[in-house]
Structures are given as structure tokens and as C-alpha cells.
GROMACS .gro file of C-alpha atoms in nm:
model
  412
    1UNK     CA    1   0.370  -0.236  -0.652
    2UNK     CA    2   0.377   0.104  -0.816
    3UNK     CA    3   0.682   0.324  -0.871
    4UNK     CA    4   0.801   0.498  -0.555
    5UNK     CA    5   0.635   0.253  -0.314
    6UNK     CA    6   0.821   0.083  -0.032
    7UNK     CA    7   0.721  -0.267   0.075
    8UNK     CA    8   0.710  -0.324   0.452
    9UNK     CA    9   0.667  -0.687   0.557
   10UNK     CA   10   0.542  -0.789   0.902
   11UNK     CA   11   0.659  -1.141   0.981
   12UNK     CA   12   0.588  -1.368   1.276
   13UNK     CA   13   0.680  -1.721   1.370
   14UNK     CA   14   0.451  -1.919   1.600
   15UNK     CA   15   0.451  -1.952   1.977
   16UNK     CA   16   0.356  -1.741   2.281
   17UNK     CA   17   0.668  -1.522   2.261
   18UNK     CA   18   0.653  -1.458   1.887
   19UNK     CA   19   0.549  -1.122   1.743
   20UNK     CA   20   0.199  -1.262   1.683
   21UNK     CA   21   0.170  -1.414   2.030
   22UNK     CA   22   0.355  -1.153   2.237
   23UNK     CA   23   0.182  -1.100   2.572
   24UNK     CA   24   0.242  -0.724   2.556
   25UNK     CA   25   0.019  -0.699   2.246
   26UNK     CA   26   0.294  -0.550   2.032
   27UNK     CA   27   0.132  -0.672   1.709
   28UNK     CA   28  -0.203  -0.493   1.755
   29UNK     CA   29  -0.020  -0.167   1.821
   30UNK     CA   30   0.207  -0.230   1.523
   31UNK     CA   31  -0.089  -0.294   1.293
   32UNK     CA   32  -0.253   0.027   1.416
   33UNK     CA   33   0.066   0.220   1.342
   34UNK     CA   34   0.098   0.067   0.996
   35UNK     CA   35  -0.264   0.154   0.925
   36UNK     CA   36  -0.260   0.507   1.059
   37UNK     CA   37   0.090   0.639   0.991
   38UNK     CA   38   0.201   0.504   0.655
   39UNK     CA   39   0.053   0.679   0.349
   40UNK     CA   40  -0.123   0.410   0.149
   41UNK     CA   41   0.035   0.506  -0.185
   42UNK     CA   42   0.390   0.542  -0.050
   43UNK     CA   43   0.393   0.207   0.133
   44UNK     CA   44   0.261  -0.136   0.051
   45UNK     CA   45   0.217  -0.354   0.359
   46UNK     CA   46   0.230  -0.737   0.370
   47UNK     CA   47   0.196  -0.989   0.652
   48UNK     CA   48   0.375  -1.326   0.639
   49UNK     CA   49   0.266  -1.555   0.922
   50UNK     CA   50   0.399  -1.900   1.006
   51UNK     CA   51   0.165  -2.180   0.887
   52UNK     CA   52   0.130  -2.303   1.246
   53UNK     CA   53  -0.044  -1.975   1.335
   54UNK     CA   54  -0.307  -2.045   1.071
   55UNK     CA   55  -0.332  -2.409   1.179
   56UNK     CA   56  -0.349  -2.337   1.551
   57UNK     CA   57  -0.606  -2.057   1.545
   58UNK     CA   58  -0.787  -2.134   1.219
   59UNK     CA   59  -0.801  -1.913   0.907
   60UNK     CA   60  -1.129  -1.750   1.013
   61UNK     CA   61  -0.990  -1.632   1.345
   62UNK     CA   62  -0.662  -1.508   1.193
   63UNK     CA   63  -0.853  -1.317   0.924
   64UNK     CA   64  -1.082  -1.169   1.189
   65UNK     CA   65  -0.784  -1.042   1.387
   66UNK     CA   66  -0.629  -0.887   1.075
   67UNK     CA   67  -0.950  -0.768   0.906
   68UNK     CA   68  -0.925  -0.400   0.996
   69UNK     CA   69  -0.565  -0.382   0.876
   70UNK     CA   70  -0.662  -0.563   0.556
   71UNK     CA   71  -0.935  -0.309   0.489
   72UNK     CA   72  -0.669  -0.039   0.521
   73UNK     CA   73  -0.448  -0.209   0.262
   74UNK     CA   74  -0.255  -0.487   0.438
   75UNK     CA   75  -0.194  -0.784   0.207
   76UNK     CA   76  -0.200  -1.110   0.403
   77UNK     CA   77   0.007  -1.381   0.234
   78UNK     CA   78  -0.169  -1.720   0.260
   79UNK     CA   79  -0.002  -1.983   0.483
   80UNK     CA   80   0.169  -2.164   0.194
   81UNK     CA   81   0.175  -1.861  -0.035
   82UNK     CA   82   0.464  -1.687  -0.213
   83UNK     CA   83   0.641  -1.556   0.096
   84UNK     CA   84   0.981  -1.586  -0.074
   85UNK     CA   85   0.885  -1.345  -0.352
   86UNK     CA   86   0.747  -1.102  -0.097
   87UNK     CA   87   1.066  -1.128   0.109
   88UNK     CA   88   1.285  -1.069  -0.195
   89UNK     CA   89   1.090  -0.752  -0.279
   90UNK     CA   90   1.078  -0.614   0.076
   91UNK     CA   91   1.235  -0.281   0.165
   92UNK     CA   92   1.206  -0.353   0.537
   93UNK     CA   93   1.093  -0.643   0.756
   94UNK     CA   94   0.947  -0.612   1.105
   95UNK     CA   95   0.973  -0.954   1.263
   96UNK     CA   96   1.094  -1.178   1.543
   97UNK     CA   97   1.315  -1.485   1.599
   98UNK     CA   98   1.157  -1.682   1.314
   99UNK     CA   99   1.347  -1.809   1.012
  100UNK     CA  100   1.183  -1.569   0.765
  101UNK     CA  101   1.309  -1.266   0.956
  102UNK     CA  102   1.652  -1.428   0.968
  103UNK     CA  103   1.646  -1.487   0.591
  104UNK     CA  104   1.556  -1.121   0.539
  105UNK     CA  105   1.865  -1.010   0.729
  106UNK     CA  106   2.079  -1.269   0.546
  107UNK     CA  107   1.985  -1.126   0.205
  108UNK     CA  108   2.065  -0.771   0.316
  109UNK     CA  109   1.715  -0.641   0.392
  110UNK     CA  110   1.676  -0.398   0.685
  111UNK     CA  111   1.521  -0.576   0.984
  112UNK     CA  112   1.346  -0.434   1.290
  113UNK     CA  113   1.275  -0.681   1.571
  114UNK     CA  114   0.929  -0.644   1.724
  115UNK     CA  115   0.975  -0.946   1.955
  116UNK     CA  116   1.283  -1.149   2.038
  117UNK     CA  117   1.285  -1.397   2.331
  118UNK     CA  118   1.660  -1.446   2.392
  119UNK     CA  119   1.592  -1.703   2.664
  120UNK     CA  120   1.428  -1.935   2.409
  121UNK     CA  121   1.739  -1.949   2.189
  122UNK     CA  122   2.078  -2.114   2.205
  123UNK     CA  123   2.319  -1.819   2.251
  124UNK     CA  124   2.553  -1.980   1.998
  125UNK     CA  125   2.284  -2.010   1.728
  126UNK     CA  126   2.278  -1.790   1.416
  127UNK     CA  127   1.932  -1.659   1.510
  128UNK     CA  128   2.063  -1.546   1.850
  129UNK     CA  129   2.329  -1.350   1.664
  130UNK     CA  130   2.052  -1.169   1.476
  131UNK     CA  131   1.904  -1.061   1.811
  132UNK     CA  132   2.240  -0.915   1.914
  133UNK     CA  133   2.286  -0.711   1.597
  134UNK     CA  134   1.944  -0.601   1.467
  135UNK     CA  135   1.766  -0.290   1.604
  136UNK     CA  136   1.451  -0.326   1.814
  137UNK     CA  137   1.107  -0.183   1.747
  138UNK     CA  138   0.996   0.077   2.000
  139UNK     CA  139   0.624  -0.014   2.005
  140UNK     CA  140   0.508   0.288   2.207
  141UNK     CA  141   0.670   0.539   1.969
  142UNK     CA  142   0.559   0.647   1.620
  143UNK     CA  143   0.652   0.390   1.356
  144UNK     CA  144   0.731   0.608   1.056
  145UNK     CA  145   1.036   0.781   1.211
  146UNK     CA  146   1.168   0.437   1.313
  147UNK     CA  147   1.135   0.309   0.957
  148UNK     CA  148   1.305   0.619   0.821
  149UNK     CA  149   1.590   0.573   1.071
  150UNK     CA  150   1.619   0.201   0.988
  151UNK     CA  151   1.645   0.265   0.613
  152UNK     CA  152   1.881   0.563   0.649
  153UNK     CA  153   2.129   0.378   0.870
  154UNK     CA  154   2.116   0.039   0.701
  155UNK     CA  155   2.405  -0.100   0.498
  156UNK     CA  156   2.351  -0.413   0.282
  157UNK     CA  157   2.647  -0.583   0.450
  158UNK     CA  158   2.528  -0.509   0.803
  159UNK     CA  159   2.438  -0.876   0.860
  160UNK     CA  160   2.705  -1.031   0.639
  161UNK     CA  161   2.797  -1.277   0.912
  162UNK     CA  162   2.438  -1.406   0.909
  163UNK     CA  163   2.456  -1.461   0.533
  164UNK     CA  164   2.764  -1.677   0.584
  165UNK     CA  165   2.583  -1.882   0.851
  166UNK     CA  166   2.263  -1.935   0.650
  167UNK     CA  167   2.401  -2.230   0.449
  168UNK     CA  168   2.722  -2.431   0.435
  169UNK     CA  169   2.653  -2.527   0.072
  170UNK     CA  170   2.477  -2.243  -0.111
  171UNK     CA  171   2.286  -2.362  -0.417
  172UNK     CA  172   2.329  -2.731  -0.334
  173UNK     CA  173   2.038  -2.798  -0.100
  174UNK     CA  174   1.821  -2.980  -0.357
  175UNK     CA  175   2.094  -3.231  -0.443
  176UNK     CA  176   2.200  -3.283  -0.082
  177UNK     CA  177   1.846  -3.331   0.048
  178UNK     CA  178   1.745  -3.569  -0.231
  179UNK     CA  179   2.056  -3.779  -0.173
  180UNK     CA  180   1.979  -3.797   0.200
  181UNK     CA  181   1.612  -3.887   0.151
  182UNK     CA  182   1.679  -4.159  -0.105
  183UNK     CA  183   1.955  -4.296   0.118
  184UNK     CA  184   1.716  -4.319   0.411
  185UNK     CA  185   1.471  -4.510   0.189
  186UNK     CA  186   1.746  -4.738   0.057
  187UNK     CA  187   1.669  -4.643  -0.302
  188UNK     CA  188   1.885  -4.527  -0.590
  189UNK     CA  189   1.851  -4.162  -0.686
  190UNK     CA  190   1.689  -4.066  -1.017
  191UNK     CA  191   1.934  -3.983  -1.292
  192UNK     CA  192   1.787  -3.638  -1.362
  193UNK     CA  193   1.956  -3.343  -1.186
  194UNK     CA  194   1.802  -3.228  -0.859
  195UNK     CA  195   1.695  -2.865  -0.857
  196UNK     CA  196   1.450  -2.624  -0.699
  197UNK     CA  197   1.210  -2.439  -0.933
  198UNK     CA  198   1.296  -2.075  -0.983
  199UNK     CA  199   1.074  -1.815  -0.824
  200UNK     CA  200   0.847  -1.630  -1.065
  201UNK     CA  201   0.947  -1.271  -1.126
  202UNK     CA  202   0.696  -0.999  -1.038
  203UNK     CA  203   0.489  -0.917  -1.346
  204UNK     CA  204   0.310  -0.623  -1.497
  205UNK     CA  205  -0.043  -0.556  -1.608
  206UNK     CA  206  -0.262  -0.856  -1.680
  207UNK     CA  207   0.015  -1.118  -1.685
  208UNK     CA  208  -0.005  -1.396  -1.424
  209UNK     CA  209   0.193  -1.366  -1.102
  210UNK     CA  210   0.235  -1.549  -0.773
  211UNK     CA  211   0.246  -1.217  -0.587
  212UNK     CA  212  -0.081  -1.152  -0.399
  213UNK     CA  213  -0.272  -0.851  -0.534
  214UNK     CA  214  -0.301  -0.544  -0.317
  215UNK     CA  215  -0.599  -0.563  -0.084
  216UNK     CA  216  -0.886  -0.325  -0.169
  217UNK     CA  217  -0.884  -0.010   0.041
  218UNK     CA  218  -1.209  -0.044   0.235
  219UNK     CA  219  -1.122   0.208   0.507
  220UNK     CA  220  -1.209   0.578   0.472
  221UNK     CA  221  -0.922   0.769   0.315
  222UNK     CA  222  -0.820   1.113   0.434
  223UNK     CA  223  -0.667   1.273   0.126
  224UNK     CA  224  -0.429   1.568   0.141
  225UNK     CA  225  -0.372   1.754  -0.185
  226UNK     CA  226  -0.150   2.038  -0.304
  227UNK     CA  227  -0.238   2.219  -0.623
  228UNK     CA  228   0.076   2.384  -0.756
  229UNK     CA  229   0.065   2.688  -0.980
  230UNK     CA  230   0.217   2.622  -1.319
  231UNK     CA  231   0.371   2.831  -1.591
  232UNK     CA  232   0.165   2.865  -1.909
  233UNK     CA  233   0.387   2.615  -2.090
  234UNK     CA  234   0.377   2.352  -1.814
  235UNK     CA  235   0.106   2.100  -1.727
  236UNK     CA  236  -0.091   2.144  -1.403
  237UNK     CA  237   0.059   1.945  -1.116
  238UNK     CA  238  -0.123   1.811  -0.811
  239UNK     CA  239   0.041   1.627  -0.520
  240UNK     CA  240  -0.176   1.367  -0.343
  241UNK     CA  241  -0.116   1.188  -0.011
  242UNK     CA  242  -0.373   0.939   0.123
  243UNK     CA  243  -0.399   0.800   0.476
  244UNK     CA  244  -0.622   0.508   0.573
  245UNK     CA  245  -0.896   0.582   0.826
  246UNK     CA  246  -0.822   0.953   0.803
  247UNK     CA  247  -0.598   0.917   1.107
  248UNK     CA  248  -0.251   0.968   0.963
  249UNK     CA  249  -0.307   1.324   0.849
  250UNK     CA  250  -0.241   1.456   1.200
  251UNK     CA  251   0.119   1.340   1.169
  252UNK     CA  252   0.156   1.499   0.827
  253UNK     CA  253  -0.051   1.817   0.836
  254UNK     CA  254  -0.106   2.023   0.525
  255UNK     CA  255   0.043   2.374   0.523
  256UNK     CA  256  -0.183   2.657   0.633
  257UNK     CA  257  -0.452   2.711   0.374
  258UNK     CA  258  -0.452   3.004   0.139
  259UNK     CA  259  -0.668   3.294   0.258
  260UNK     CA  260  -0.857   3.273  -0.069
  261UNK     CA  261  -1.197   3.106  -0.014
  262UNK     CA  262  -1.233   2.758  -0.159
  263UNK     CA  263  -1.532   2.695  -0.382
  264UNK     CA  264  -1.727   2.379  -0.309
  265UNK     CA  265  -1.757   2.141  -0.606
  266UNK     CA  266  -2.130   2.122  -0.553
  267UNK     CA  267  -2.178   2.494  -0.503
  268UNK     CA  268  -2.403   2.680  -0.745
  269UNK     CA  269  -2.218   2.984  -0.891
  270UNK     CA  270  -2.367   3.324  -0.816
  271UNK     CA  271  -2.293   3.665  -0.958
  272UNK     CA  272  -2.111   3.756  -0.637
  273UNK     CA  273  -1.858   3.474  -0.672
  274UNK     CA  274  -1.526   3.521  -0.846
  275UNK     CA  275  -1.501   3.357  -1.188
  276UNK     CA  276  -1.390   2.992  -1.178
  277UNK     CA  277  -1.074   3.074  -1.375
  278UNK     CA  278  -0.947   3.341  -1.133
  279UNK     CA  279  -0.569   3.304  -1.095
  280UNK     CA  280  -0.455   3.175  -0.758
  281UNK     CA  281  -0.201   3.398  -0.583
  282UNK     CA  282   0.023   3.146  -0.406
  283UNK     CA  283   0.254   2.871  -0.529
  284UNK     CA  284   0.083   2.586  -0.344
  285UNK     CA  285  -0.283   2.542  -0.249
  286UNK     CA  286  -0.344   2.270   0.012
  287UNK     CA  287  -0.675   2.098   0.055
  288UNK     CA  288  -0.823   1.788   0.212
  289UNK     CA  289  -1.115   1.560   0.140
  290UNK     CA  290  -1.244   1.215   0.233
  291UNK     CA  291  -1.267   0.930  -0.018
  292UNK     CA  292  -1.466   0.617   0.069
  293UNK     CA  293  -1.509   0.291  -0.123
  294UNK     CA  294  -1.878   0.206  -0.163
  295UNK     CA  295  -1.815  -0.150  -0.040
  296UNK     CA  296  -1.686  -0.030   0.298
  297UNK     CA  297  -1.809  -0.272   0.569
  298UNK     CA  298  -1.929   0.011   0.794
  299UNK     CA  299  -2.177   0.178   0.557
  300UNK     CA  300  -2.232   0.464   0.801
  301UNK     CA  301  -1.887   0.594   0.701
  302UNK     CA  302  -2.018   0.667   0.351
  303UNK     CA  303  -2.186   0.975   0.495
  304UNK     CA  304  -1.834   1.122   0.532
  305UNK     CA  305  -1.750   1.085   0.165
  306UNK     CA  306  -1.666   1.380  -0.057
  307UNK     CA  307  -1.559   1.127  -0.319
  308UNK     CA  308  -1.721   0.781  -0.349
  309UNK     CA  309  -1.505   0.509  -0.507
  310UNK     CA  310  -1.555   0.170  -0.668
  311UNK     CA  311  -1.363  -0.062  -0.899
  312UNK     CA  312  -1.428  -0.312  -1.177
  313UNK     CA  313  -1.798  -0.237  -1.221
  314UNK     CA  314  -1.942  -0.389  -1.541
  315UNK     CA  315  -2.107  -0.055  -1.637
  316UNK     CA  316  -1.894   0.214  -1.472
  317UNK     CA  317  -2.077   0.511  -1.623
  318UNK     CA  318  -2.410   0.381  -1.496
  319UNK     CA  319  -2.261   0.308  -1.155
  320UNK     CA  320  -2.127   0.665  -1.119
  321UNK     CA  321  -2.470   0.805  -1.204
  322UNK     CA  322  -2.642   0.580  -0.949
  323UNK     CA  323  -2.374   0.650  -0.687
  324UNK     CA  324  -2.431   1.024  -0.716
  325UNK     CA  325  -2.804   0.961  -0.670
  326UNK     CA  326  -2.755   0.728  -0.370
  327UNK     CA  327  -2.499   0.949  -0.195
  328UNK     CA  328  -2.632   1.299  -0.251
  329UNK     CA  329  -2.389   1.449  -0.001
  330UNK     CA  330  -2.083   1.352  -0.209
  331UNK     CA  331  -1.936   1.575  -0.478
  332UNK     CA  332  -1.799   1.310  -0.715
  333UNK     CA  333  -1.814   0.938  -0.787
  334UNK     CA  334  -1.516   0.756  -0.940
  335UNK     CA  335  -1.482   0.402  -1.072
  336UNK     CA  336  -1.149   0.236  -1.149
  337UNK     CA  337  -1.196   0.075  -1.491
  338UNK     CA  338  -0.842  -0.053  -1.562
  339UNK     CA  339  -0.507  -0.073  -1.378
  340UNK     CA  340  -0.420   0.272  -1.517
  341UNK     CA  341  -0.762   0.436  -1.569
  342UNK     CA  342  -1.056   0.570  -1.374
  343UNK     CA  343  -1.386   0.728  -1.473
  344UNK     CA  344  -1.513   1.022  -1.267
  345UNK     CA  345  -1.859   1.179  -1.271
  346UNK     CA  346  -1.872   1.550  -1.190
  347UNK     CA  347  -2.160   1.724  -1.010
  348UNK     CA  348  -2.292   1.858  -1.343
  349UNK     CA  349  -2.311   1.504  -1.485
  350UNK     CA  350  -2.007   1.516  -1.711
  351UNK     CA  351  -1.775   1.215  -1.719
  352UNK     CA  352  -1.398   1.258  -1.701
  353UNK     CA  353  -1.166   0.974  -1.800
  354UNK     CA  354  -0.817   0.986  -1.646
  355UNK     CA  355  -0.557   0.751  -1.796
  356UNK     CA  356  -0.191   0.731  -1.697
  357UNK     CA  357   0.068   0.725  -1.972
  358UNK     CA  358   0.311   0.429  -1.967
  359UNK     CA  359   0.628   0.468  -1.765
  360UNK     CA  360   0.973   0.530  -1.913
  361UNK     CA  361   1.025   0.152  -1.938
  362UNK     CA  362   0.713   0.117  -2.153
  363UNK     CA  363   0.521  -0.075  -1.889
  364UNK     CA  364   0.177   0.025  -1.767
  365UNK     CA  365   0.172   0.274  -1.479
  366UNK     CA  366   0.068   0.073  -1.171
  367UNK     CA  367  -0.039   0.354  -0.939
  368UNK     CA  368  -0.387   0.314  -0.790
  369UNK     CA  369  -0.605   0.511  -1.036
  370UNK     CA  370  -0.828   0.628  -0.750
  371UNK     CA  371  -0.543   0.870  -0.671
  372UNK     CA  372  -0.617   1.043  -1.001
  373UNK     CA  373  -0.979   1.096  -0.901
  374UNK     CA  374  -0.861   1.271  -0.583
  375UNK     CA  375  -0.636   1.495  -0.790
  376UNK     CA  376  -0.932   1.588  -1.011
  377UNK     CA  377  -1.137   1.659  -0.699
  378UNK     CA  378  -0.867   1.898  -0.575
  379UNK     CA  379  -0.865   2.079  -0.910
  380UNK     CA  380  -1.243   2.109  -0.923
  381UNK     CA  381  -1.265   2.209  -0.557
  382UNK     CA  382  -1.054   2.514  -0.632
  383UNK     CA  383  -1.307   2.624  -0.892
  384UNK     CA  384  -1.070   2.549  -1.180
  385UNK     CA  385  -1.225   2.457  -1.519
  386UNK     CA  386  -1.181   2.090  -1.604
  387UNK     CA  387  -1.125   2.190  -1.967
  388UNK     CA  388  -0.785   2.330  -1.866
  389UNK     CA  389  -0.673   1.969  -1.808
  390UNK     CA  390  -0.737   1.849  -2.163
  391UNK     CA  391  -0.370   1.894  -2.251
  392UNK     CA  392  -0.274   1.668  -1.960
  393UNK     CA  393  -0.226   1.656  -1.585
  394UNK     CA  394   0.067   1.552  -1.363
  395UNK     CA  395  -0.020   1.376  -1.037
  396UNK     CA  396   0.258   1.329  -0.781
  397UNK     CA  397   0.227   1.060  -0.516
  398UNK     CA  398   0.490   0.866  -0.320
  399UNK     CA  399   0.751   1.092  -0.478
  400UNK     CA  400   0.664   0.973  -0.829
  401UNK     CA  401   0.507   1.176  -1.111
  402UNK     CA  402   0.225   1.022  -1.314
  403UNK     CA  403   0.136   1.187  -1.645
  404UNK     CA  404  -0.233   1.164  -1.721
  405UNK     CA  405  -0.437   1.194  -2.036
  406UNK     CA  406  -0.774   1.359  -1.972
  407UNK     CA  407  -1.094   1.334  -2.176
  408UNK     CA  408  -1.440   1.478  -2.104
  409UNK     CA  409  -1.775   1.331  -2.206
  410UNK     CA  410  -2.103   1.528  -2.189
  411UNK     CA  411  -2.365   1.415  -1.933
  412UNK     CA  412  -2.530   1.082  -2.011
   0.00000   0.00000   0.00000
């Protein structure tokens, strides 16, 4: 996860009245809302499904049901994957009457119940108590305001009584279970202490981790940008918000555009046009464009692209050149070359490398570098010289500022 992101976990147990099996099709609507409403750089989305769902329907069918959401950035945790690490990192959990949702509430995480069959539960059970105290998802209403309300009103001790009911012997389960199992077998216990292995901490950069990587964004991205005027002594600053499928922008419209005409990146300058360095009169200059990954399953959507994206190509400079040739309607091609760097080819053939400086803690900036390409697009779209960015650029996304180093290479 990058700085400023919130992790929203969708969790379901198995059975016909679970969130996954609900007859009212709550889950499909929820996945649509997660895809369309939540900006992809402000929220990371994960799904944790009970292993019996995978076993009962088969991995191929489960993946088919979730494929569109995965293409829009949903990370699906494998059936025996690191769900505990994901749960520990979650900012909010949308779930049901399963144990994972209960554990989330017990560790103080905000919980929203998307399904909860009270009739299936013993009223005296701890899980039934969760159903009496946790708020319910309103599936026919916008999701983002419900998440904002959930986080604003939550207190870590809201479900303190559930924490107390989660275990009668905290920290002792390994010893108690081993003693029971060996007793049932009529064998003496080993002399070594019984313990559970510690969970791996989330890691940075290229270090190994049990946390699943973010799914590639293979849905068209509607990108809203704001180019902010800056004082001579300050670096240019561009705010970027991306929505999967281009469908979330309606809920978060950009301010009315400046009356000043916007120059197209691919436009050929004429003597009647204002110089590219003309000062802009207002404090914020909104714009929008569409960014599409070249590996998108529906290749017809590439015709929408102002900016074509790719990642981890063995020869990124060559790929950008070929991408501009293949997709002549697009204005730029950008390839992510490292977790903090992307390479962008401009319409005139120049290559621009955008690299994020390390964060205050010294660790590599983990924002998706494709965001930086969209910021460059916004700058170029306004007719601003790229050379003005050589001293640096600040990109703001998910409420976090990323300081970029910019270098320009002649056409090749």
C-alpha cells in the first residue's frame, strides 16, 4: 500500500445466506460500487473468501465472477492465503456473520455488515452480538458516503465486548490445542514449547512479503487532474484522482473548466496560438483524460486512450515508441519501469523519466508510478513546457504529496 491509501476488505463466509451467496445479489452491487466509486489511488480493495466458497464453486468460477472487479484493482486473497495480515492492515471490513468479520470487530476495525442472517445464529452467541451492534450496509445507496460515515463515527473500543469474548485464554491457544490433541492420541507432548509462528510484517520495495501484490489495473481509468499555479520559488503541483472504468468521475466532478482554451498535446502549434508558456490566470486548472493499460482484455477500449500504459517491459523505451505507432490516436505512452519510476514518451518523441524521491522514513515511495504519467499529461495538455519541470514536480494523490525528479532524453 502507498501512503494515504485506505484498505477496504470484503469478507464472506460460505452458505446461501452469506454475503457471497445472498439471494438479493448484494455482493455484485457491492463490487460495482467498489469499482466505480472508490478512487483507485485512495483505496486499496481486497476480497477474503472462505475456503469452502473456492472448494464448492471451483477457483475458475470464483475468478470468473470476480474478474471485472480484479481488473479494476481488487486483490483476491487465495483460499489459504495471508488473510490475517490483510485483516490486520484493514481500515474497514464489509462482511457478514463469518469468523473473519468477527475477528475484525474484535481487533477494533470498523465493520459494515452486508449480510447477516440472525435466524441462523444462536442469539446468545458472540457472533449474534456483532449483528446487534455493527452498522448495516445500505446496498442501494452510494458506498463512499457510508464508508466515510463508518470511519468518522467509529471508536476502537466500540466492540470491546466482542474482544473479551473472542478467547478465554489469549496467547495460549497453541499450548492448549497441542495438549488436547496429544491427549486424544494418548501420547506424551514434545518437550519444546508450543507456539504459533509470527505473522510477517508488510515489507517495502523488493523484499519478500506474504501480502498479495496489488492487481494490475486493466480497466480504463478516468483521470481527473488539477494543475495549481505556483509561486516562482515553489515547485509545480498537480493533483490526480483516478477512477476505474471512468464511472466514478460523475460522483466527484471536476470544477468548471477555465475559460482559457486547452491546447491538445498532439496539436501542431500555429502562429495564431498563444505561446506555450503563457501564464494561466486562475489558481486551479481542472482537466480530464483517459488512461488505458495496453493489456486490457477488451482491446476496443484502447481507442479511448489519451494515455496508453504498460509495466515491466524489458525494453521500455522501445515499447513506448511502438505503442505510439500502434495507437496513433493517443497523445502519450508510459511504461512503469520500477516501483517508483515511469518512462513517458511525448508526441515529439522525447522521453521523460519521472522518479519519486524516498519518503520521510527513507523507504521507497510506493505510489503507482502511472499516476505520475497522468500528472505529466495534465502539464503538457495545458501547453506548459516540460523543461519547466526539470527542477522537480509535486504530484498529490490520495491526500499525499509525492516529490518527483524529472529528466528529459532527446528522441530515440
